[in-house]
CSV table of C-alpha atoms and ligand atoms in Angstrom, one decimal:
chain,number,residue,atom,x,y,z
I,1,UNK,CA,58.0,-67.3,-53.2
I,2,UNK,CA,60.2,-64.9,-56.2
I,3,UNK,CA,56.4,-63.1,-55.8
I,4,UNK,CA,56.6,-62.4,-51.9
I,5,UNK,CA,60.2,-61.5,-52.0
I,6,UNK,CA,59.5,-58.6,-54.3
I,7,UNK,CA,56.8,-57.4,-52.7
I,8,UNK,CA,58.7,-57.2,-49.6
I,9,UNK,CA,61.2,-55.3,-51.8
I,10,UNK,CA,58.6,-53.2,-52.9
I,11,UNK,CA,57.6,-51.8,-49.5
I,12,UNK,CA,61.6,-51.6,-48.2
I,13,UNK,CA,62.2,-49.3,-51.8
I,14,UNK,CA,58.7,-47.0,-50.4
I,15,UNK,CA,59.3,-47.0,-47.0
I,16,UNK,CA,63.2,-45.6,-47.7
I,17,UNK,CA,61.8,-42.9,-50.5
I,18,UNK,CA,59.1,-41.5,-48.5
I,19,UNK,CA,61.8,-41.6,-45.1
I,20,UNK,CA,64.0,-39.3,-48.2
I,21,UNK,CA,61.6,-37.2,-48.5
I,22,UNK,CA,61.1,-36.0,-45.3
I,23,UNK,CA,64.5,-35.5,-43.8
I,24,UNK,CA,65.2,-33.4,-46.9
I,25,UNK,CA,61.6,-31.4,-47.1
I,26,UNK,CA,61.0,-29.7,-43.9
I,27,UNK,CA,58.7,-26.9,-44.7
I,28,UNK,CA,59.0,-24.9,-41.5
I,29,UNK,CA,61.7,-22.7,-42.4
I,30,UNK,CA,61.2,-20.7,-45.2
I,31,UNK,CA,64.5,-20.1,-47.4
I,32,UNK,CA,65.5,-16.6,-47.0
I,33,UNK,CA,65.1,-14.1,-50.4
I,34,UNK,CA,67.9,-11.9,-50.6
I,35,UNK,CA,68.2,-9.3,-53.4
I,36,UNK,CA,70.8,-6.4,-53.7
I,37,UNK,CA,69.8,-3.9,-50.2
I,38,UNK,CA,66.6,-6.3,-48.8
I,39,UNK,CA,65.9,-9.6,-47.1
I,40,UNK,CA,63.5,-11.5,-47.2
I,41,UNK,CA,63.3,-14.3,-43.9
I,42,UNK,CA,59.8,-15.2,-44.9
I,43,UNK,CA,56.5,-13.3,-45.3
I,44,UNK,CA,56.2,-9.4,-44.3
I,45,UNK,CA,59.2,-10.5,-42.3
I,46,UNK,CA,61.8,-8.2,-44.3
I,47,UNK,CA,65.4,-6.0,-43.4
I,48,UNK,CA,66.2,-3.2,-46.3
I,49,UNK,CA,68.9,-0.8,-46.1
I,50,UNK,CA,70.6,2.0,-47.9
I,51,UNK,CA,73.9,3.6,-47.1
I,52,UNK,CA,74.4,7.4,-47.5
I,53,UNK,CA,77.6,9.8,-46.8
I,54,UNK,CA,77.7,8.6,-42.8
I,55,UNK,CA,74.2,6.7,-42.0
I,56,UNK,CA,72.8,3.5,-42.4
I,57,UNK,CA,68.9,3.5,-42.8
I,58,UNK,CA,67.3,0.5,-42.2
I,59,UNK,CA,63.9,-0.1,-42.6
I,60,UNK,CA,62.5,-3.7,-41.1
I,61,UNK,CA,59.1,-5.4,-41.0
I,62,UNK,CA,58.0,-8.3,-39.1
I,63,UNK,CA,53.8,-9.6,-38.4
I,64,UNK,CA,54.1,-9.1,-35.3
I,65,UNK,CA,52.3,-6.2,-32.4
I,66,UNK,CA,55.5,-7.0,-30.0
I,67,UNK,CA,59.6,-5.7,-31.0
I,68,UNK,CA,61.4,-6.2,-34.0
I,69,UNK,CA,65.1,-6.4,-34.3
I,70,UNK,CA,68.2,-6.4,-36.0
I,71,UNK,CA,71.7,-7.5,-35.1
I,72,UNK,CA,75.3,-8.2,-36.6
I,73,UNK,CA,77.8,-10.7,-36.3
I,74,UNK,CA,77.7,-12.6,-33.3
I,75,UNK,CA,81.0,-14.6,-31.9
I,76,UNK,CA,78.0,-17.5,-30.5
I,77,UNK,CA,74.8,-17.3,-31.1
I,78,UNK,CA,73.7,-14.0,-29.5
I,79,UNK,CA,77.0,-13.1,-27.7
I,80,UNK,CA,78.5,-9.8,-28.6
I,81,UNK,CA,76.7,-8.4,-31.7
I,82,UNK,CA,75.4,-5.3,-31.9
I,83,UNK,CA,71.7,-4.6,-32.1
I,84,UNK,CA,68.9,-2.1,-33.0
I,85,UNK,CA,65.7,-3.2,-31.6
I,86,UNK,CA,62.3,-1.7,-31.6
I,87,UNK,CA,58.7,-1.3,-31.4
I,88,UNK,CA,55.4,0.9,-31.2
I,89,UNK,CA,53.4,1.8,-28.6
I,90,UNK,CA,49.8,4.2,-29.1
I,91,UNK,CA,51.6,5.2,-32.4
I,92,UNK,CA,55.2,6.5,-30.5
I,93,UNK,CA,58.0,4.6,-32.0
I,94,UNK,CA,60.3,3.2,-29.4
I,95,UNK,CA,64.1,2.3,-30.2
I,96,UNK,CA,67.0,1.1,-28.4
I,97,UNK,CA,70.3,-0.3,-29.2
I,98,UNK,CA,71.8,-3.1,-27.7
I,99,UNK,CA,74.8,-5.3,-26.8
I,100,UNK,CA,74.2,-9.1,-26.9
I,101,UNK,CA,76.2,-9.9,-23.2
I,102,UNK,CA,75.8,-13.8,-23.5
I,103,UNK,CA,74.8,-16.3,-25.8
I,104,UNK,CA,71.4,-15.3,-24.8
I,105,UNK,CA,71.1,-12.2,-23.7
I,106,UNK,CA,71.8,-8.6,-24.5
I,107,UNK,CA,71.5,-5.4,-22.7
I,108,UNK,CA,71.5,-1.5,-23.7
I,109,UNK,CA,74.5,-0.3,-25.0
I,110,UNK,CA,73.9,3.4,-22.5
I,111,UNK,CA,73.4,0.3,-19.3
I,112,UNK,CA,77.2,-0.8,-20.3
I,113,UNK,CA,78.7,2.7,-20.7
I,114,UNK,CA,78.7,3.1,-24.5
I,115,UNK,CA,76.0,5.3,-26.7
I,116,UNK,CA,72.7,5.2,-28.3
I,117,UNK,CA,73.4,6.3,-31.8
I,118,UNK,CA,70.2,5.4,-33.2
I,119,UNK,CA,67.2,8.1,-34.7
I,120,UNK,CA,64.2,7.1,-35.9
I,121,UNK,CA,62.6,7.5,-38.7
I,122,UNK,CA,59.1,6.1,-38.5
I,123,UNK,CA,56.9,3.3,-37.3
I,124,UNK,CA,54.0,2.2,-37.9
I,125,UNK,CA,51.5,-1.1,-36.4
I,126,UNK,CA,49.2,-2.2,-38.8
I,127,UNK,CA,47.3,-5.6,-39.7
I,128,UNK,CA,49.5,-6.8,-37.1
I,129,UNK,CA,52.5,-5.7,-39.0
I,130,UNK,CA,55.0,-3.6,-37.5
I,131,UNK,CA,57.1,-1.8,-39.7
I,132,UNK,CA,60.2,0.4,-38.5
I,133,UNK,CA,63.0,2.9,-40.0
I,134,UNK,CA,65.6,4.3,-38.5
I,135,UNK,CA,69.1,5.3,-39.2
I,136,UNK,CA,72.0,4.2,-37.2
I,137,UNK,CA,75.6,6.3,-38.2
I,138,UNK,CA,78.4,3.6,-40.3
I,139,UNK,CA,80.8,4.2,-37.7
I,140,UNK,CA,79.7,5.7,-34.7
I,141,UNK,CA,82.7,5.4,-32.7
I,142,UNK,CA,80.9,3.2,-29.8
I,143,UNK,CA,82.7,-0.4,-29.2
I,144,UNK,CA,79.1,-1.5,-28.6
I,145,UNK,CA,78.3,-0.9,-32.6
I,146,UNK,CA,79.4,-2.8,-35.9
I,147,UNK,CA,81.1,-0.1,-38.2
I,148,UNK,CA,78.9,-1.0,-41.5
I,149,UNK,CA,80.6,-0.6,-44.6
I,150,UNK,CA,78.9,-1.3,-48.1
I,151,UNK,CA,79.5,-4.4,-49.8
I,152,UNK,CA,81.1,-6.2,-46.7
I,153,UNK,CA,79.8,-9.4,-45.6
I,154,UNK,CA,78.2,-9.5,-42.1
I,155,UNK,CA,76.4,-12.1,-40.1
I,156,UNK,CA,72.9,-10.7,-39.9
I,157,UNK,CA,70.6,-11.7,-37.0
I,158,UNK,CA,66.8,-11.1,-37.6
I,159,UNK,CA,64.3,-11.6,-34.6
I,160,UNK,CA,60.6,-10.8,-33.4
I,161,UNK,CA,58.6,-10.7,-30.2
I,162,UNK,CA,55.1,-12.0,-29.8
I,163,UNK,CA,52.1,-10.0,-30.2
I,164,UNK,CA,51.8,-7.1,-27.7
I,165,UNK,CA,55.4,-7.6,-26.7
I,166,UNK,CA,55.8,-4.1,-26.1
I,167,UNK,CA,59.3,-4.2,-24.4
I,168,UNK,CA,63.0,-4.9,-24.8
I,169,UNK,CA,63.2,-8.5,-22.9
I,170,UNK,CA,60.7,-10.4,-24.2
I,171,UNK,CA,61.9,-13.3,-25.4
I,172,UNK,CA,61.5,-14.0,-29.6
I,173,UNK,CA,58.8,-16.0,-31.3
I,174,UNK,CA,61.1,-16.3,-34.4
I,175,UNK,CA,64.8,-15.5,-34.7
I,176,UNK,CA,66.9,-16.3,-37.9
I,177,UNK,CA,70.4,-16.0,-38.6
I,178,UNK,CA,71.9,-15.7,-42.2
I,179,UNK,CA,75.3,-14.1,-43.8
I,180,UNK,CA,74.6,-11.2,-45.6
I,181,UNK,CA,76.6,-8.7,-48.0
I,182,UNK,CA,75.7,-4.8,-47.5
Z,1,LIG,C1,64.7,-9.8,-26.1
Z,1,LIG,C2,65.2,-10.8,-25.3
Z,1,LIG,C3,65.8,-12.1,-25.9
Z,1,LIG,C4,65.9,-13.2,-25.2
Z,1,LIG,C5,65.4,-13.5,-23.8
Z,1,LIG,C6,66.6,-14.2,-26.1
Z,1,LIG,C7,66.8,-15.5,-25.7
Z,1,LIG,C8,67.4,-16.4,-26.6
Z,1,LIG,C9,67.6,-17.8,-26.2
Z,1,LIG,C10,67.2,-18.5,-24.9
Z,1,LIG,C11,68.2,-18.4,-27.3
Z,1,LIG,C12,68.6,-19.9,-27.5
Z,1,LIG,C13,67.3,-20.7,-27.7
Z,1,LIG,C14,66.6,-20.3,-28.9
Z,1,LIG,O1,67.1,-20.5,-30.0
Z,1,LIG,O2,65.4,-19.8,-28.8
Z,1,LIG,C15,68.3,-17.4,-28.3
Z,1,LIG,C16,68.9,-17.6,-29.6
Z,1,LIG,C17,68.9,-16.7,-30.6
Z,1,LIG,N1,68.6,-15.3,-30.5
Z,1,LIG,FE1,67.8,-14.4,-28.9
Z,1,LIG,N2,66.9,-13.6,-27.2
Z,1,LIG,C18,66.5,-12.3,-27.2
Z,1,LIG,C19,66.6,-11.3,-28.1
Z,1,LIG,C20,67.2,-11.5,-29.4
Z,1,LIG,C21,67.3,-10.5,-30.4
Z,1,LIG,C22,67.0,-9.0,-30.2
Z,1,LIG,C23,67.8,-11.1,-31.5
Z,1,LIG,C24,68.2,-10.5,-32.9
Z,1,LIG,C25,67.8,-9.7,-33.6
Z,1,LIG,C26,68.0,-12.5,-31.2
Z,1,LIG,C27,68.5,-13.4,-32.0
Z,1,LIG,C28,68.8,-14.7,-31.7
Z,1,LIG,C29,69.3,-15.7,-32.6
Z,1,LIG,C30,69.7,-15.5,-34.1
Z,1,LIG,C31,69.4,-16.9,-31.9
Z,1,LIG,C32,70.0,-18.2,-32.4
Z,1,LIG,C33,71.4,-18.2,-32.3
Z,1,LIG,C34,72.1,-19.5,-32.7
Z,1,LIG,O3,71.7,-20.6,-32.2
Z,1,LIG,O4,73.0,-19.4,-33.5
Z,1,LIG,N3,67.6,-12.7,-29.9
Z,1,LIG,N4,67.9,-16.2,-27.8
């Protein structure tokens, strides 16, 4: 009898352990690697900056053929942050900025009356990676932009479109959303 009562024991301890492991382990989302001016959401998935007298340059990477974006601080979810959003078509580099209108949704800062304040840099699409730069000014004056200030904290919104999504509306196959100082 003391022998079957431990082995029942035994299986509760494993059964709890292995249940521990799980709920704590997920794999699927990658920590994020920040270091001083880059992010790192997961692999070639990456947002670097540098700040000089009145511009911003950014320069982001995602593995994907579709857009790549950027936004700051949301109120909920995607609701009113400010976003630079991009992608490459037969080697032109295509870049708009945006206004997020809902929780999920956004539209172009010109389609609600404010500016585009973005220039672009380059872009490339290669190995399935796209890779952007541009430069957006720190304070451009538009109520559709964050003023970005080095060494503030912001709420940093990273997203990509699926292959080929050539287009601003396509909805993301990854989005992340982390706190991040500039
Ligand atoms: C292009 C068209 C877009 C559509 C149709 C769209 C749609 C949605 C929808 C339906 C959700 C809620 C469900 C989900 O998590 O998937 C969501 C959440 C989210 N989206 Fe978008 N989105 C778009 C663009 C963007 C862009 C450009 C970014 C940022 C760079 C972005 C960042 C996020 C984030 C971070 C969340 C999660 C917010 C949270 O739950 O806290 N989205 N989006």
């Amino acid at each position: 009898m003391k022998q079957k009562q431990t082995g029942w024991m035994l299986v509760c301890v494993l059964l709890f352990a292995s249940a521990a492991v799980f709920a704590g382990g997920s794999p699927e989302e990658p920590e994020p690697v920040t270091t001083a001016n880059r992010v790192e959401a997961a692999e070639h998935w990456t947002v670097a900056w540098n700040f000089n007298d009145e511009m911003v340059e950014f320069t982001l990477t995602a593995p994907t053929t579709g857009w790549v974006s950027i936004g700051f601080n949301p109120s909920a979810r995607m609701a009113d942050a400010s976003y630079i959003i991009g992608y490459v078509e037969d080697g032109d580099v295509y870049l708009r900025e945006d206004y997020g209108t809902g929780r999920t949704s956004h539209a172009s800062d010109v389609s609600l009356g404010g500016t585009d304040d973005v220039q672009v840099i380059s872009g490339t699409e290669s190995d399935g990676i796209t890779t952007l730069s541009f430069a957006v000014p720190r304070d451009s004056g538009d109520e559709y932009d964050t003023v970005l200030t080095p060494g503030e904290t912001y709420t940093l919104l990273m997203a990509y479109g699926p292959d080929g999504s050539n287009n601003f509306t396509a909805r993301h196959s990854q989005r992340t959303a982390l706190e991040v100082e500039l």
